[in-house]
PDB file of N, CA and C in Angstrom:
ATOM      1  N   UNK A  15      88.791 -44.495  38.507  1.00 76.00           N
ATOM      2  CA  UNK A  15      87.292 -44.673  39.479  1.00 76.00           C
ATOM      3  C   UNK A  15      86.087 -45.250  38.694  1.00 76.00           C
ATOM      4  N   UNK A  16      85.639 -46.620  39.262  1.00 85.00           N
ATOM      5  CA  UNK A  16      84.845 -47.038  38.325  1.00 85.00           C
ATOM      6  C   UNK A  16      83.432 -46.642  39.069  1.00 85.00           C
ATOM      7  N   UNK A  17      82.571 -46.561  37.536  1.00 85.00           N
ATOM      8  CA  UNK A  17      80.982 -46.497  38.259  1.00 85.00           C
ATOM      9  C   UNK A  17      80.555 -47.536  37.565  1.00 85.00           C
ATOM     10  N   UNK A  18      79.340 -47.707  38.908  1.00 88.00           N
ATOM     11  CA  UNK A  18      78.488 -49.019  38.482  1.00 88.00           C
ATOM     12  C   UNK A  18      77.412 -48.517  37.911  1.00 88.00           C
ATOM     13  N   UNK A  19      76.846 -49.148  36.540  1.00 87.00           N
ATOM     14  CA  UNK A  19      75.968 -48.733  36.260  1.00 87.00           C
ATOM     15  C   UNK A  19      74.249 -49.605  36.250  1.00 87.00           C
ATOM     16  N   UNK A  20      73.092 -49.001  36.648  1.00 87.00           N
ATOM     17  CA  UNK A  20      71.864 -50.205  36.959  1.00 87.00           C
ATOM     18  C   UNK A  20      71.095 -49.677  35.648  1.00 87.00           C
ATOM     19  N   UNK A  21      70.614 -50.584  34.703  1.00 88.00           N
ATOM     20  CA  UNK A  21      69.492 -50.281  33.902  1.00 88.00           C
ATOM     21  C   UNK A  21      68.135 -50.885  34.387  1.00 88.00           C
ATOM     22  N   UNK A  22      67.024 -50.103  34.427  1.00 90.00           N
ATOM     23  CA  UNK A  22      66.061 -50.780  34.832  1.00 90.00           C
ATOM     24  C   UNK A  22      65.322 -50.794  33.688  1.00 90.00           C
ATOM     25  N   UNK A  23      64.862 -52.054  33.450  1.00 90.00           N
ATOM     26  CA  UNK A  23      63.864 -52.379  32.111  1.00 90.00           C
ATOM     27  C   UNK A  23      62.260 -52.136  32.472  1.00 90.00           C
ATOM     28  N   UNK A  24      62.041 -52.639  33.518  1.00 89.00           N
ATOM     29  CA  UNK A  24      60.702 -52.442  33.855  1.00 89.00           C
ATOM     30  C   UNK A  24      60.477 -52.265  35.452  1.00 89.00           C
ATOM     31  N   UNK A  25      59.534 -51.262  35.523  1.00 86.00           N
ATOM     32  CA  UNK A  25      59.535 -51.087  36.792  1.00 86.00           C
ATOM     33  C   UNK A  25      57.818 -50.833  37.476  1.00 86.00           C
ATOM     34  N   UNK A  26      57.131 -51.001  38.539  1.00 84.00           N
ATOM     35  CA  UNK A  26      56.080 -51.081  38.719  1.00 84.00           C
ATOM     36  C   UNK A  26      55.684 -51.304  40.098  1.00 84.00           C
ATOM     37  N   UNK A  27      54.793 -49.583  40.246  1.00 78.00           N
ATOM     38  CA  UNK A  27      54.871 -49.221  41.513  1.00 78.00           C
ATOM     39  C   UNK A  27      53.485 -49.249  42.191  1.00 78.00           C
ATOM     40  N   UNK A  28      53.134 -49.778  43.007  1.00 76.00           N
ATOM     41  CA  UNK A  28      51.429 -49.755  43.384  1.00 76.00           C
ATOM     42  C   UNK A  28      51.208 -49.236  44.901  1.00 76.00           C
ATOM     43  N   UNK A  29      50.435 -47.987  44.512  1.00 68.00           N
ATOM     44  CA  UNK A  29      50.394 -47.163  45.598  1.00 68.00           C
ATOM     45  C   UNK A  29      48.926 -48.150  46.611  1.00 68.00           C
ATOM     46  N   UNK A  30      49.644 -48.338  47.659  1.00 68.00           N
ATOM     47  CA  UNK A  30      48.533 -48.844  48.647  1.00 68.00           C
ATOM     48  C   UNK A  30      47.381 -47.885  48.963  1.00 68.00           C
ATOM     49  N   UNK A  31      47.637 -46.625  48.987  1.00 63.00           N
ATOM     50  CA  UNK A  31      46.194 -45.714  49.313  1.00 63.00           C
ATOM     51  C   UNK A  31      45.908 -45.078  48.344  1.00 63.00           C
ATOM     52  N   UNK A  32      46.131 -45.454  47.107  1.00 60.00           N
ATOM     53  CA  UNK A  32      45.292 -45.198  45.930  1.00 60.00           C
ATOM     54  C   UNK A  32      44.084 -44.406  45.797  1.00 60.00           C
ATOM     55  N   UNK A  33      43.405 -45.336  46.812  1.00 61.00           N
ATOM     56  CA  UNK A  33      41.915 -44.426  47.126  1.00 61.00           C
ATOM     57  C   UNK A  33      41.724 -42.921  48.269  1.00 61.00           C
ATOM     58  N   UNK A  34      42.997 -43.266  48.391  1.00 64.00           N
ATOM     59  CA  UNK A  34      43.094 -42.092  49.696  1.00 64.00           C
ATOM     60  C   UNK A  34      43.778 -40.437  49.197  1.00 64.00           C
ATOM     61  N   UNK A  35      44.217 -40.942  47.812  1.00 66.00           N
ATOM     62  CA  UNK A  35      44.946 -39.864  47.012  1.00 66.00           C
ATOM     63  C   UNK A  35      43.989 -39.447  46.425  1.00 66.00           C
ATOM     64  N   UNK A  36      43.202 -38.901  45.932  1.00 73.00           N
ATOM     65  CA  UNK A  36      41.738 -38.296  44.874  1.00 73.00           C
ATOM     66  C   UNK A  36      41.990 -36.965  44.476  1.00 73.00           C
ATOM     67  N   UNK A  37      41.860 -36.688  43.420  1.00 72.00           N
ATOM     68  CA  UNK A  37      41.765 -35.367  42.712  1.00 72.00           C
ATOM     69  C   UNK A  37      40.912 -34.320  43.321  1.00 72.00           C
ATOM     70  N   UNK A  38      39.580 -35.175  43.919  1.00 72.00           N
ATOM     71  CA  UNK A  38      38.610 -34.365  44.108  1.00 72.00           C
ATOM     72  C   UNK A  38      39.322 -33.550  45.445  1.00 72.00           C
ATOM     73  N   UNK A  39      40.132 -34.517  46.416  1.00 74.00           N
ATOM     74  CA  UNK A  39      40.978 -33.672  47.733  1.00 74.00           C
ATOM     75  C   UNK A  39      41.255 -32.942  47.221  1.00 74.00           C
ATOM     76  N   UNK A  40      42.202 -32.469  45.848  1.00 74.00           N
ATOM     77  CA  UNK A  40      42.897 -31.563  46.017  1.00 74.00           C
ATOM     78  C   UNK A  40      42.416 -30.097  45.743  1.00 74.00           C
ATOM     79  N   UNK A  41      41.136 -30.498  45.405  1.00 75.00           N
ATOM     80  CA  UNK A  41      39.870 -29.051  45.022  1.00 75.00           C
ATOM     81  C   UNK A  41      39.235 -28.449  46.330  1.00 75.00           C
ATOM     82  N   UNK A  42      39.289 -27.276  46.581  1.00 76.00           N
ATOM     83  CA  UNK A  42      38.795 -26.716  47.576  1.00 76.00           C
ATOM     84  C   UNK A  42      37.443 -26.785  47.290  1.00 76.00           C
ATOM     85  N   UNK A  43      36.360 -27.057  47.972  1.00 78.00           N
ATOM     86  CA  UNK A  43      34.966 -26.805  48.011  1.00 78.00           C
ATOM     87  C   UNK A  43      34.246 -25.615  46.900  1.00 78.00           C
ATOM     88  N   UNK A  44      35.307 -24.895  47.206  1.00 80.00           N
ATOM     89  CA  UNK A  44      34.699 -23.138  46.716  1.00 80.00           C
ATOM     90  C   UNK A  44      35.344 -23.567  45.437  1.00 80.00           C
ATOM     91  N   UNK A  45      36.308 -24.002  44.946  1.00 78.00           N
ATOM     92  CA  UNK A  45      36.867 -24.002  43.639  1.00 78.00           C
ATOM     93  C   UNK A  45      35.755 -25.156  42.974  1.00 78.00           C
ATOM     94  N   UNK A  46      35.321 -25.800  43.430  1.00 77.00           N
ATOM     95  CA  UNK A  46      34.611 -27.064  42.200  1.00 77.00           C
ATOM     96  C   UNK A  46      33.223 -26.170  42.415  1.00 77.00           C
ATOM     97  N   UNK A  47      33.052 -25.721  43.269  1.00 80.00           N
ATOM     98  CA  UNK A  47      31.406 -24.806  43.173  1.00 80.00           C
ATOM     99  C   UNK A  47      31.507 -23.239  42.207  1.00 80.00           C
ATOM    100  N   UNK A  48      32.490 -22.948  42.057  1.00 83.00           N
ATOM    101  CA  UNK A  48      32.912 -21.828  41.238  1.00 83.00           C
ATOM    102  C   UNK A  48      32.713 -22.023  39.927  1.00 83.00           C
ATOM    103  N   UNK A  49      31.012 -21.191  39.208  1.00 82.00           N
ATOM    104  CA  UNK A  49      30.647 -21.488  37.904  1.00 82.00           C
ATOM    105  C   UNK A  49      32.010 -21.137  36.853  1.00 82.00           C
ATOM    106  N   UNK A  50      32.511 -19.721  37.341  1.00 88.00           N
ATOM    107  CA  UNK A  50      33.451 -19.451  36.249  1.00 88.00           C
ATOM    108  C   UNK A  50      34.670 -20.219  35.671  1.00 88.00           C
ATOM    109  N   UNK A  51      35.106 -21.279  37.093  1.00 80.00           N
ATOM    110  CA  UNK A  51      36.367 -21.900  36.667  1.00 80.00           C
ATOM    111  C   UNK A  51      35.636 -23.529  35.768  1.00 80.00           C
ATOM    112  N   UNK A  52      34.377 -23.442  35.841  1.00 79.00           N
ATOM    113  CA  UNK A  52      34.395 -24.767  35.715  1.00 79.00           C
ATOM    114  C   UNK A  52      33.203 -24.610  34.138  1.00 79.00           C
ATOM    115  N   UNK A  53      33.184 -23.247  33.891  1.00 83.00           N
ATOM    116  CA  UNK A  53      32.658 -22.923  32.527  1.00 83.00           C
ATOM    117  C   UNK A  53      33.714 -22.483  31.520  1.00 83.00           C
ATOM    118  N   UNK A  54      35.018 -22.091  32.061  1.00 85.00           N
ATOM    119  CA  UNK A  54      36.140 -21.737  31.713  1.00 85.00           C
ATOM    120  C   UNK A  54      36.917 -23.671  31.291  1.00 85.00           C
ATOM    121  N   UNK A  55      36.722 -24.233  31.836  1.00 78.00           N
ATOM    122  CA  UNK A  55      37.053 -25.759  31.619  1.00 78.00           C
ATOM    123  C   UNK A  55      36.398 -26.687  30.844  1.00 78.00           C
ATOM    124  N   UNK A  56      35.156 -26.224  30.872  1.00 79.00           N
ATOM    125  CA  UNK A  56      34.216 -27.019  29.740  1.00 79.00           C
ATOM    126  C   UNK A  56      33.978 -26.038  28.375  1.00 79.00           C
ATOM    127  N   UNK A  57      34.330 -25.155  28.385  1.00 84.00           N
ATOM    128  CA  UNK A  57      34.291 -23.961  27.198  1.00 84.00           C
ATOM    129  C   UNK A  57      34.912 -24.916  25.968  1.00 84.00           C
ATOM    130  N   UNK A  58      36.314 -24.979  25.870  1.00 82.00           N
ATOM    131  CA  UNK A  58      36.749 -25.760  24.673  1.00 82.00           C
ATOM    132  C   UNK A  58      35.757 -27.321  24.098  1.00 82.00           C
ATOM    133  N   UNK A  59      35.475 -28.311  25.297  1.00 80.00           N
ATOM    134  CA  UNK A  59      34.402 -28.942  24.954  1.00 80.00           C
ATOM    135  C   UNK A  59      33.296 -28.717  24.065  1.00 80.00           C
ATOM    136  N   UNK A  60      32.621 -27.800  24.556  1.00 82.00           N
ATOM    137  CA  UNK A  60      31.236 -27.621  24.045  1.00 82.00           C
ATOM    138  C   UNK A  60      31.062 -26.699  23.141  1.00 82.00           C
ATOM    139  N   UNK A  61      32.605 -25.958  22.143  1.00 87.00           N
ATOM    140  CA  UNK A  61      32.726 -25.293  21.385  1.00 87.00           C
ATOM    141  C   UNK A  61      32.992 -26.143  20.096  1.00 87.00           C
ATOM    142  N   UNK A  62      33.361 -27.245  20.155  1.00 84.00           N
ATOM    143  CA  UNK A  62      34.004 -28.393  19.622  1.00 84.00           C
ATOM    144  C   UNK A  62      32.508 -28.627  19.050  1.00 84.00           C
ATOM    145  N   UNK A  63      32.554 -28.856  18.025  1.00 84.00           N
ATOM    146  CA  UNK A  63      31.489 -29.302  16.996  1.00 84.00           C
ATOM    147  C   UNK A  63      30.713 -30.567  17.165  1.00 84.00           C
ATOM    148  N   UNK A  64      32.273 -31.583  16.970  1.00 83.00           N
ATOM    149  CA  UNK A  64      32.539 -33.021  16.705  1.00 83.00           C
ATOM    150  C   UNK A  64      31.661 -33.421  18.341  1.00 83.00           C
ATOM    151  N   UNK A  65      32.002 -32.983  19.025  1.00 78.00           N
ATOM    152  CA  UNK A  65      32.038 -33.258  20.682  1.00 78.00           C
ATOM    153  C   UNK A  65      30.720 -32.637  21.057  1.00 78.00           C
ATOM    154  N   UNK A  66      30.378 -31.461  21.190  1.00 78.00           N
ATOM    155  CA  UNK A  66      29.133 -30.574  21.662  1.00 78.00           C
ATOM    156  C   UNK A  66      28.112 -31.873  21.367  1.00 78.00           C
ATOM    157  N   UNK A  67      27.863 -32.213  19.985  1.00 80.00           N
ATOM    158  CA  UNK A  67      26.482 -33.137  19.447  1.00 80.00           C
ATOM    159  C   UNK A  67      26.116 -34.100  20.654  1.00 80.00           C
ATOM    160  N   UNK A  68      26.935 -34.452  21.155  1.00 80.00           N
ATOM    161  CA  UNK A  68      27.094 -35.671  21.953  1.00 80.00           C
ATOM    162  C   UNK A  68      27.120 -35.376  23.580  1.00 80.00           C
ATOM    163  N   UNK A  69      26.951 -33.948  23.998  1.00 79.00           N
ATOM    164  CA  UNK A  69      26.653 -33.662  25.478  1.00 79.00           C
ATOM    165  C   UNK A  69      25.617 -33.219  25.808  1.00 79.00           C
ATOM    166  N   UNK A  70      25.189 -33.371  27.285  1.00 77.00           N
ATOM    167  CA  UNK A  70      24.025 -32.505  27.984  1.00 77.00           C
ATOM    168  C   UNK A  70      24.729 -31.317  28.443  1.00 77.00           C
ATOM    169  N   UNK A  71      23.336 -30.877  29.161  1.00 75.00           N
ATOM    170  CA  UNK A  71      24.122 -29.802  29.866  1.00 75.00           C
ATOM    171  C   UNK A  71      24.561 -29.761  30.602  1.00 75.00           C
ATOM    172  N   UNK A  72      25.762 -29.270  30.633  1.00 70.00           N
ATOM    173  CA  UNK A  72      26.898 -29.443  32.070  1.00 70.00           C
ATOM    174  C   UNK A  72      26.101 -28.852  33.067  1.00 70.00           C
ATOM    175  N   UNK A  73      25.529 -28.141  33.043  1.00 73.00           N
ATOM    176  CA  UNK A  73      25.120 -27.619  34.292  1.00 73.00           C
ATOM    177  C   UNK A  73      24.362 -28.874  35.340  1.00 73.00           C
ATOM    178  N   UNK A  74      23.744 -30.101  34.459  1.00 79.00           N
ATOM    179  CA  UNK A  74      23.080 -30.978  35.376  1.00 79.00           C
ATOM    180  C   UNK A  74      23.896 -31.783  35.570  1.00 79.00           C
ATOM    181  N   UNK A  75      25.589 -31.688  35.650  1.00 78.00           N
ATOM    182  CA  UNK A  75      26.424 -32.987  35.709  1.00 78.00           C
ATOM    183  C   UNK A  75      26.714 -32.213  37.510  1.00 78.00           C
ATOM    184  N   UNK A  76      27.041 -34.057  37.886  1.00 83.00           N
ATOM    185  CA  UNK A  76      27.433 -33.656  39.390  1.00 83.00           C
ATOM    186  C   UNK A  76      29.091 -33.400  39.082  1.00 83.00           C
ATOM    187  N   UNK A  77      29.521 -32.200  40.000  1.00 80.00           N
ATOM    188  CA  UNK A  77      30.842 -31.722  39.421  1.00 80.00           C
ATOM    189  C   UNK A  77      31.708 -32.997  40.281  1.00 80.00           C
ATOM    190  N   UNK A  78      31.310 -33.466  41.331  1.00 81.00           N
ATOM    191  CA  UNK A  78      32.262 -34.309  42.294  1.00 81.00           C
ATOM    192  C   UNK A  78      32.480 -35.344  41.192  1.00 81.00           C
ATOM    193  N   UNK A  79      31.198 -35.930  40.654  1.00 84.00           N
ATOM    194  CA  UNK A  79      31.697 -37.264  40.043  1.00 84.00           C
ATOM    195  C   UNK A  79      32.134 -37.020  38.515  1.00 84.00           C
ATOM    196  N   UNK A  80      32.062 -36.157  38.196  1.00 80.00           N
ATOM    197  CA  UNK A  80      32.783 -35.373  36.889  1.00 80.00           C
ATOM    198  C   UNK A  80      34.303 -35.915  37.369  1.00 80.00           C
ATOM    199  N   UNK A  81      34.881 -35.464  38.555  1.00 80.00           N
ATOM    200  CA  UNK A  81      36.374 -35.010  38.434  1.00 80.00           C
ATOM    201  C   UNK A  81      36.112 -36.617  38.599  1.00 80.00           C
ATOM    202  N   UNK A  82      35.864 -37.260  39.685  1.00 82.00           N
ATOM    203  CA  UNK A  82      35.837 -38.583  40.061  1.00 82.00           C
ATOM    204  C   UNK A  82      36.522 -39.815  38.446  1.00 82.00           C
ATOM    205  N   UNK A  83      35.334 -39.453  37.663  1.00 84.00           N
ATOM    206  CA  UNK A  83      35.535 -40.135  36.456  1.00 84.00           C
ATOM    207  C   UNK A  83      36.708 -39.845  35.682  1.00 84.00           C
ATOM    208  N   UNK A  84      36.810 -38.108  35.973  1.00 82.00           N
ATOM    209  CA  UNK A  84      38.255 -37.707  34.747  1.00 82.00           C
ATOM    210  C   UNK A  84      39.371 -38.585  35.334  1.00 82.00           C
ATOM    211  N   UNK A  85      39.415 -38.540  36.637  1.00 82.00           N
ATOM    212  CA  UNK A  85      40.657 -39.520  37.562  1.00 82.00           C
ATOM    213  C   UNK A  85      40.490 -40.862  37.221  1.00 82.00           C
ATOM    214  N   UNK A  86      39.683 -41.323  37.116  1.00 84.00           N
ATOM    215  CA  UNK A  86      39.905 -42.581  36.550  1.00 84.00           C
ATOM    216  C   UNK A  86      40.514 -42.954  35.126  1.00 84.00           C
ATOM    217  N   UNK A  87      39.511 -41.874  34.462  1.00 84.00           N
ATOM    218  CA  UNK A  87      40.470 -42.025  33.375  1.00 84.00           C
ATOM    219  C   UNK A  87      41.881 -41.551  32.804  1.00 84.00           C
ATOM    220  N   UNK A  88      42.104 -40.881  34.208  1.00 84.00           N
ATOM    221  CA  UNK A  88      43.730 -40.288  33.479  1.00 84.00           C
ATOM    222  C   UNK A  88      44.548 -41.374  33.975  1.00 84.00           C
ATOM    223  N   UNK A  89      44.096 -42.419  35.041  1.00 81.00           N
ATOM    224  CA  UNK A  89      44.795 -43.207  35.783  1.00 81.00           C
ATOM    225  C   UNK A  89      45.149 -44.028  34.627  1.00 81.00           C
ATOM    226  N   UNK A  90      43.715 -44.633  34.092  1.00 84.00           N
ATOM    227  CA  UNK A  90      43.611 -45.497  33.234  1.00 84.00           C
ATOM    228  C   UNK A  90      44.722 -45.989  32.297  1.00 84.00           C
ATOM    229  N   UNK A  91      44.859 -44.217  31.643  1.00 86.00           N
ATOM    230  CA  UNK A  91      45.222 -44.026  30.862  1.00 86.00           C
ATOM    231  C   UNK A  91      47.363 -44.014  30.851  1.00 86.00           C
ATOM    232  N   UNK A  92      47.663 -43.652  32.089  1.00 82.00           N
ATOM    233  CA  UNK A  92      48.656 -43.515  32.780  1.00 82.00           C
ATOM    234  C   UNK A  92      49.386 -44.616  33.141  1.00 82.00           C
ATOM    235  N   UNK A  93      48.346 -45.776  33.391  1.00 81.00           N
ATOM    236  CA  UNK A  93      48.542 -47.415  33.393  1.00 81.00           C
ATOM    237  C   UNK A  93      48.628 -47.982  31.886  1.00 81.00           C
ATOM    238  N   UNK A  94      48.266 -47.372  30.799  1.00 82.00           N
ATOM    239  CA  UNK A  94      48.456 -48.323  29.316  1.00 82.00           C
ATOM    240  C   UNK A  94      46.927 -48.743  29.199  1.00 82.00           C
ATOM    241  N   UNK A  95      46.243 -48.766  29.586  1.00 76.00           N
ATOM    242  CA  UNK A  95      45.020 -49.442  29.559  1.00 76.00           C
ATOM    243  C   UNK A  95      43.939 -48.859  28.429  1.00 76.00           C
TER     244      UNK A  95
END
């Protein structure tokens, strides 16, 4: 029996619905507003002496904007930018 093999050297997938599939939509509003979840997520960052000196009080952050910014960084990193 002969087996055919296809080697894919480069593959680019474009998501035409990228704006519709956002991280913010993955989180329930209750989860975004939950201070204990947010505090736990931010704890390591604020305990890091090198990072914390550049950070403002995270209670002043717009959490939705923070998630959207994180999503942009994640997507650009995944694209190798």
